[in-house]
Coordinates of C-alpha atoms in Angstrom, one line a residue:
M1388 CA 213.1 -103.7 -0.8
F1389 CA 213.2 -105.0 -4.3
N1390 CA 216.1 -106.9 -5.7
D1391 CA 217.4 -104.0 -7.8
G1392 CA 217.8 -101.9 -4.6
C1393 CA 214.7 -99.9 -5.2
L1394 CA 212.4 -98.9 -2.3
T1395 CA 208.6 -99.1 -2.0
I1396 CA 206.8 -95.9 -1.0
K1397 CA 206.6 -97.1 2.6
E1398 CA 210.3 -97.9 2.7
L1399 CA 211.0 -94.5 1.2
T1400 CA 209.2 -92.7 4.0
E1401 CA 210.9 -94.9 6.7
A1402 CA 214.3 -94.0 5.2
V1403 CA 213.6 -90.3 5.1
G1404 CA 211.8 -90.0 8.5
G1405 CA 210.7 -86.6 9.7
G1406 CA 207.0 -87.5 9.8
I1407 CA 206.7 -88.1 6.0
S1408 CA 203.8 -90.3 5.1
P1409 CA 203.0 -92.1 1.8
R1410 CA 200.1 -89.7 1.3
M1411 CA 202.5 -86.7 1.5
V1412 CA 204.8 -88.4 -1.0
R1413 CA 201.9 -88.8 -3.5
H1414 CA 201.0 -85.2 -2.9
Y1415 CA 204.6 -84.1 -3.7
H1416 CA 204.3 -86.1 -7.0
E1417 CA 201.2 -84.1 -7.9
L1418 CA 202.9 -80.8 -7.2
G1419 CA 206.0 -81.7 -9.2
L1420 CA 208.3 -81.7 -6.2
L1421 CA 209.2 -85.3 -6.8
P1422 CA 209.5 -86.9 -10.2
Q1423 CA 207.1 -89.7 -11.0
P1424 CA 208.8 -93.0 -10.1
Q1425 CA 209.2 -96.1 -12.2
R1426 CA 206.8 -98.9 -11.5
S1427 CA 207.2 -102.6 -10.7
P1428 CA 205.5 -105.3 -12.8
S1429 CA 202.9 -105.3 -9.9
N1430 CA 202.5 -101.5 -10.4
Y1431 CA 204.3 -100.6 -7.1
R1432 CA 206.1 -97.3 -7.1
L1433 CA 209.8 -97.8 -7.0
Y1434 CA 212.2 -95.3 -5.5
T1435 CA 216.0 -94.9 -5.8
E1436 CA 218.6 -93.4 -3.5
Q1437 CA 218.4 -90.2 -5.5
D1438 CA 214.7 -90.0 -4.6
V1439 CA 215.6 -90.5 -0.9
M1440 CA 218.1 -87.6 -1.1
R1441 CA 215.6 -85.3 -2.9
L1442 CA 212.9 -86.0 -0.4
K1443 CA 215.3 -85.3 2.5
R1444 CA 216.1 -81.9 0.9
I1445 CA 212.4 -81.2 0.7
V1446 CA 211.9 -82.1 4.3
A1447 CA 214.9 -80.0 5.4
L1448 CA 213.8 -76.9 3.4
K1449 CA 210.2 -77.3 4.7
R1450 CA 211.5 -77.3 8.3
Q1451 CA 213.3 -74.1 7.6
G1452 CA 210.0 -72.4 6.7
F1453 CA 210.0 -72.6 2.9
Q1454 CA 206.6 -73.2 1.3
L1455 CA 206.3 -76.1 -1.1
N1456 CA 206.0 -73.9 -4.2
H1457 CA 209.2 -72.1 -3.2
I1458 CA 211.0 -75.4 -2.6
R1459 CA 210.1 -76.6 -6.1
H1460 CA 211.7 -73.5 -7.6
I1461 CA 214.9 -74.0 -5.6
L1462 CA 215.2 -77.7 -6.6
E1463 CA 214.6 -76.9 -10.2
L1464 CA 217.8 -74.9 -10.5
E1465 CA 221.0 -76.8 -11.2
P1466 CA 223.6 -76.4 -8.4
E1467 CA 226.2 -74.8 -10.7
A1468 CA 228.2 -71.6 -10.0
E1469 CA 226.6 -69.7 -12.8
T1470 CA 223.1 -70.4 -11.5
N1471 CA 223.7 -68.6 -8.2
H1472 CA 222.6 -65.3 -9.6
N1473 CA 219.5 -66.8 -11.1
L1474 CA 218.7 -68.5 -7.7
I1475 CA 219.1 -65.2 -5.8
A1476 CA 216.9 -63.4 -8.4
Q1477 CA 214.2 -66.1 -8.1
L1478 CA 214.3 -66.1 -4.3
Q1479 CA 214.0 -62.3 -4.3
Q1480 CA 211.0 -62.5 -6.5
Q1481 CA 209.5 -65.1 -4.3
Y1482 CA 210.2 -63.0 -1.2
R1483 CA 208.4 -60.0 -2.7
A1484 CA 205.5 -62.2 -3.6
V1485 CA 205.4 -63.5 0.0
I1486 CA 205.5 -60.0 1.5
Q1487 CA 202.6 -59.0 -0.8
Q1488 CA 200.6 -61.9 0.5
I1489 CA 201.5 -61.0 4.1
V1490 CA 200.3 -57.4 3.4
Q1491 CA 197.0 -58.7 2.0
L1492 CA 196.6 -61.1 4.9
R1493 CA 197.5 -58.4 7.4
Q1494 CA 194.8 -56.2 5.9
T1495 CA 192.3 -59.0 6.3
A1496 CA 193.5 -59.7 9.8
A1497 CA 193.1 -56.0 10.7
A1498 CA 189.5 -56.0 9.5
L1499 CA 188.7 -59.2 11.4
E1500 CA 190.4 -57.8 14.5
G1501 CA 188.3 -54.7 14.2
L1502 CA 185.2 -56.9 14.4
L1503 CA 186.3 -59.6 16.8
G1504 CA 188.5 -57.6 19.1
R1505 CA 185.6 -55.9 20.8
D1506 CA 185.0 -55.9 24.5
R1507 CA 181.5 -56.3 26.0
H1508 CA 180.7 -52.7 25.8
C1509 CA 181.1 -52.7 22.0
Q1510 CA 179.4 -56.0 21.2
I1511 CA 175.9 -54.5 20.6
M1512 CA 177.3 -52.4 17.8
Q1513 CA 179.4 -55.4 16.7
A1514 CA 176.3 -57.6 16.3
E1515 CA 174.6 -54.9 14.3
V1516 CA 177.6 -54.5 12.0
L1517 CA 177.9 -58.3 11.4
A1518 CA 174.2 -58.4 10.5
Q1519 CA 174.5 -55.5 8.0
L1520 CA 177.7 -56.7 6.4
K1521 CA 175.8 -59.6 4.8
L1522 CA 173.4 -57.2 3.2
L1523 CA 175.9 -54.7 1.8
D1524 CA 175.9 -54.0 -1.9
V1525 CA 179.5 -52.8 -2.4
E1526 CA 179.3 -52.8 -6.2
T1527 CA 178.1 -49.2 -6.1
Q1528 CA 179.6 -46.1 -4.6
A1529 CA 176.6 -45.9 -2.3
G1530 CA 177.4 -49.4 -1.0
L1531 CA 180.9 -48.4 -0.2
G1532 CA 179.6 -45.4 1.7
D1533 CA 177.4 -47.7 3.7
L1534 CA 180.4 -49.8 4.6
T1535 CA 182.2 -46.7 5.8
K1536 CA 179.2 -45.8 8.0
L1537 CA 179.3 -49.3 9.6
W1538 CA 183.0 -48.8 10.6
S1539 CA 182.3 -45.3 11.8
G1540 CA 179.6 -46.7 14.0
L1541 CA 182.0 -49.2 15.5
D1542 CA 184.7 -46.5 15.9
A1543 CA 182.2 -44.2 17.7
E1544 CA 181.9 -46.8 20.5
V1545 CA 185.6 -46.3 21.5
H1546 CA 184.8 -42.9 22.8
T1547 CA 182.4 -44.3 25.4
H1548 CA 184.8 -46.2 27.6
S1549 CA 188.4 -47.3 27.9
E1550 CA 189.5 -50.5 26.1
V1551 CA 189.3 -53.7 28.1
F1552 CA 192.3 -55.5 26.7
A1553 CA 191.7 -58.8 28.4
E1554 CA 188.3 -59.2 26.7
S1555 CA 189.7 -58.2 23.3
L1556 CA 192.6 -60.7 23.6
Q1557 CA 190.2 -63.5 24.7
N1558 CA 188.5 -63.2 21.3
L1559 CA 191.7 -63.2 19.3
L1560 CA 194.4 -65.3 20.9
P1561 CA 194.7 -69.0 19.9
D1562 CA 194.0 -71.8 22.3
L1563 CA 196.5 -71.5 25.2
S1564 CA 194.9 -74.1 27.4
H1565 CA 198.2 -76.1 27.4
C1566 CA 200.1 -73.2 28.9
S1567 CA 200.4 -72.2 32.5
E1568 CA 198.8 -69.0 33.8
I1569 CA 202.3 -67.3 33.9
D1570 CA 202.9 -68.4 30.3
K1571 CA 199.5 -67.1 29.2
H1572 CA 200.2 -63.7 30.9
L1573 CA 203.6 -63.5 29.3
I1574 CA 202.3 -64.2 25.8
S1575 CA 199.4 -61.7 26.3
Q1576 CA 201.9 -59.0 27.4
L1577 CA 204.1 -59.6 24.4
V1578 CA 201.1 -59.3 22.0
L1579 CA 200.0 -56.1 23.7
A1580 CA 203.6 -54.7 23.4
C1581 CA 203.6 -55.1 19.6
G1582 CA 199.9 -55.3 18.7
D1583 CA 200.5 -58.5 16.6
V1584 CA 198.6 -61.7 17.6
S1585 CA 200.6 -63.8 15.1
L1586 CA 203.6 -63.3 17.4
V1587 CA 202.3 -66.1 19.6
S1588 CA 203.4 -68.8 17.1
F1589 CA 207.0 -67.5 17.3
V1590 CA 207.4 -67.2 21.0
K1591 CA 209.6 -70.1 22.3
V1592 CA 209.9 -70.7 26.1
S1593 CA 212.0 -73.6 27.3
K1594 CA 210.3 -76.0 29.7
D1595 CA 212.3 -74.8 32.7
A1596 CA 212.5 -71.1 31.9
I1597 CA 209.6 -69.9 34.1
A1598 CA 210.7 -71.9 37.2
A1599 CA 214.4 -70.8 36.7
S1600 CA 213.4 -67.1 36.4
R1601 CA 211.2 -67.1 39.4
N1602 CA 213.7 -68.9 41.7
N1603 CA 216.6 -66.6 40.7
L1604 CA 214.6 -63.3 40.7
A1605 CA 213.3 -64.2 44.1
A1606 CA 216.9 -64.6 45.2
G1607 CA 217.8 -61.1 43.9
C1608 CA 219.9 -62.2 40.9
E1609 CA 221.7 -59.7 38.7
I1610 CA 219.9 -58.6 35.5
V1611 CA 222.3 -58.0 32.6
V1612 CA 220.9 -56.0 29.6
D1613 CA 222.6 -55.2 26.3
L1614 CA 221.7 -51.5 26.1
P1615 CA 220.6 -48.6 28.4
T1616 CA 217.3 -48.5 26.5
I1617 CA 216.3 -51.8 27.9
A1618 CA 217.3 -50.9 31.4
A1619 CA 215.1 -47.8 31.2
A1620 CA 212.1 -50.0 30.2
L1621 CA 212.4 -52.4 33.1
D1622 CA 210.1 -52.3 36.1
Q1623 CA 212.6 -50.8 38.5
T1624 CA 210.2 -50.6 41.4
R1625 CA 209.5 -54.4 41.5
L1626 CA 213.2 -55.2 40.9
A1627 CA 214.2 -53.0 43.8
H1628 CA 211.8 -54.9 46.1
L1629 CA 213.4 -58.2 44.9
G1630 CA 216.9 -56.8 45.4
C1631 CA 217.8 -57.3 41.8
R1632 CA 220.7 -55.2 40.4
V1633 CA 220.5 -54.1 36.7
T1634 CA 223.8 -54.1 34.8
T1635 CA 224.1 -52.6 31.3
L1636 CA 226.6 -54.4 29.1
I1637 CA 227.2 -51.7 26.5
D1638 CA 227.1 -48.9 29.0
D1639 CA 227.1 -46.0 26.5
P1640 CA 224.1 -43.6 26.5
H1641 CA 224.8 -42.6 22.9
V1642 CA 224.2 -46.2 21.7
N1643 CA 220.5 -46.9 21.5
T1644 CA 219.8 -48.8 18.2
A1645 CA 220.5 -52.3 17.0
L1646 CA 222.9 -51.0 14.3
E1647 CA 224.9 -48.9 16.8
A1648 CA 224.9 -51.7 19.4
E1649 CA 226.2 -54.2 16.8
L1650 CA 229.0 -52.0 15.7
E1651 CA 229.9 -51.0 19.2
F1652 CA 230.2 -54.6 20.4
W1653 CA 232.3 -55.6 17.5
Q1654 CA 234.7 -52.7 17.7
H1655 CA 235.4 -52.5 21.4
Q1656 CA 236.9 -55.5 23.3
E1657 CA 235.8 -54.0 26.7
W1658 CA 232.2 -55.0 26.2
R1659 CA 233.2 -58.6 25.5
E1660 CA 235.4 -58.7 28.6
R1661 CA 232.6 -57.2 30.7
L1662 CA 230.2 -60.0 29.4
E1663 CA 232.5 -62.6 31.0
Q1664 CA 232.5 -60.8 34.3
V1665 CA 228.7 -61.2 35.0
S1666 CA 227.7 -62.9 38.2
P1667 CA 226.7 -66.6 38.3
R1668 CA 222.9 -67.3 37.9
C1669 CA 222.3 -63.8 36.3
I1670 CA 219.5 -63.2 33.8
F1671 CA 220.5 -61.9 30.4
V1672 CA 218.0 -59.6 28.6
I1673 CA 219.1 -59.0 25.0
G1674 CA 216.9 -57.0 22.7
Y1675 CA 219.2 -55.4 20.2
A1676 CA 222.6 -56.7 19.2
P1677 CA 222.6 -60.3 17.8
S1678 CA 226.4 -60.4 18.3
V1679 CA 225.8 -60.1 22.0
L1680 CA 223.6 -63.1 22.0
L1681 CA 226.1 -65.1 19.9
A1682 CA 228.9 -64.1 22.4
V1683 CA 226.7 -65.2 25.3
C1684 CA 226.1 -68.6 23.7
N1685 CA 229.8 -69.0 23.0
A1686 CA 230.8 -68.0 26.5
I1687 CA 228.3 -70.6 27.9
A1688 CA 229.8 -73.3 25.6
Q1689 CA 233.3 -72.4 26.9
Q1690 CA 231.9 -72.5 30.5
K1691 CA 233.0 -68.9 31.1
I1692 CA 229.6 -67.9 32.3
Q1693 CA 226.6 -69.7 33.8
P1694 CA 223.4 -67.6 33.6
S1695 CA 220.1 -68.9 35.0
L1696 CA 218.0 -67.5 32.1
I1697 CA 218.6 -65.9 28.7
I1698 CA 215.9 -63.7 27.2
G1699 CA 217.2 -63.4 23.7
M1700 CA 215.3 -61.1 21.3
P1701 CA 217.8 -59.2 19.2
I1702 CA 216.8 -57.6 15.9
G1703 CA 218.4 -58.6 12.6
F1704 CA 217.8 -60.4 9.3
S1705 CA 220.7 -62.9 9.2
H1706 CA 222.6 -62.9 12.5
A1707 CA 219.6 -62.5 14.8
P1708 CA 217.8 -65.7 13.5
A1709 CA 221.1 -67.6 13.7
A1710 CA 221.8 -66.4 17.2
K1711 CA 218.3 -67.4 18.3
R1712 CA 218.8 -70.9 16.8
Q1713 CA 222.0 -71.2 18.7
L1714 CA 220.3 -70.1 21.8
M1715 CA 217.6 -72.8 21.5
Q1716 CA 220.3 -75.4 21.2
Q1717 CA 221.6 -74.5 24.7
E1718 CA 220.8 -76.6 27.7
L1719 CA 220.2 -73.4 29.8
P1720 CA 216.7 -72.0 30.2
F1721 CA 215.7 -69.4 27.5
I1722 CA 212.9 -67.3 26.2
T1723 CA 213.1 -66.1 22.6
I1724 CA 211.1 -65.1 19.5
E1725 CA 212.0 -67.1 16.4
G1726 CA 213.1 -65.2 13.3
T1727 CA 213.8 -61.5 12.8
I1728 CA 211.2 -60.2 15.2
G1729 CA 212.5 -58.8 18.4
G1730 CA 213.5 -55.5 20.1
G1731 CA 214.2 -53.9 23.4
L1732 CA 210.5 -53.4 24.3
L1733 CA 209.6 -57.1 23.8
A1734 CA 212.7 -58.2 25.8
A1735 CA 211.9 -55.8 28.6
T1736 CA 208.3 -56.8 28.6
T1737 CA 209.3 -60.4 29.0
L1738 CA 211.3 -59.7 32.1
N1739 CA 208.7 -57.4 33.5
S1740 CA 206.0 -60.0 33.1
L1741 CA 208.1 -62.6 34.9
V1742 CA 208.8 -60.1 37.8
E1743 CA 205.1 -59.3 37.9
S1744 CA 204.3 -62.9 38.5
L1745 CA 206.4 -62.8 41.7
I1746 CA 205.4 -59.5 43.3
A1747 CA 202.4 -57.2 43.2
K1748 CA 203.2 -53.6 42.3
P1749 CA 203.5 -51.7 45.5
D1750 CA 201.2 -48.8 46.3
C1751 CA 204.0 -46.7 47.6
H1752 CA 207.3 -46.0 45.8
C1753 CA 209.6 -45.8 48.9
Y1754 CA 212.1 -48.2 47.3
L1755 CA 212.7 -45.8 44.4
G1756 CA 215.1 -43.9 46.6
H1757 CA 217.4 -47.0 46.5
L1758 CA 217.7 -47.0 42.7

């Protein structure tokens, strides 16, 4: 540190932490995120406490998912009351631009999936299409017609056999070699449930979640779901073999959407009281109401309940991400999907995948009589 209290670039990165390197700091200068610093007589960059605070803000915003160009716009606005409207307007504009980029990338991903997500039976046609794509002249209407013919040739192959999902996923999923076989199966099932490979990056499984689920499912633990829709999607046959009883928290057949579930849970105290009556070591499967997940986390913090696993995948744009962040701070095992993505199908698919890892589906259905 220099005598006037200024920091070198190395000292700046050490003060901020978070994996920031001098190279990243120089990059932020180039992007205009950080102002150019003053220089020492020896031409060293010198940083003040104000620079430390600004860089910490950049790191914090980046961790929350903001891209660097969006962070620059946020930091450029003065934190005065009258600028709030301007900030919201800018963020809305940035959001629309991001959504447009996602749409364009989704279209590109769909085209690549159409080529790469081919099982062995389709690969001969796939190779032919890849070869002809390089030769296409799409500047003319005839060229566009040739492109349509190529896709039609690929589509024609789907009528010759059923789709082999395992082979398709093998070509599309990222490297999962660090995952256990049960984790890989769970991730694959979730991707198949929603048709979106990008979901993989948002699935969060605590290190002890799989072991906790298997132990307690094998012991016939109670399964607590937030809505009847999830209960209907569970693998009742396997659960019956394991002796697991399914309890629906908001036990109203007229409530079947996230909006209805959220309002129902807030307006009726009986559902909150029922939540605190679940059996010890139960498994929660929450796929709709974020307030249910928040209430579960609060009940755990107050030591009113002690579930063995929480599958928390509610839907929502403000409460759901917050509830999931609170879930991931719990010491109990959890499985969740970061952000707004979720739903009853994904939550039920998660539990069904865990149950499937314990018991093969029986050929007979004699246990259905016990449901």
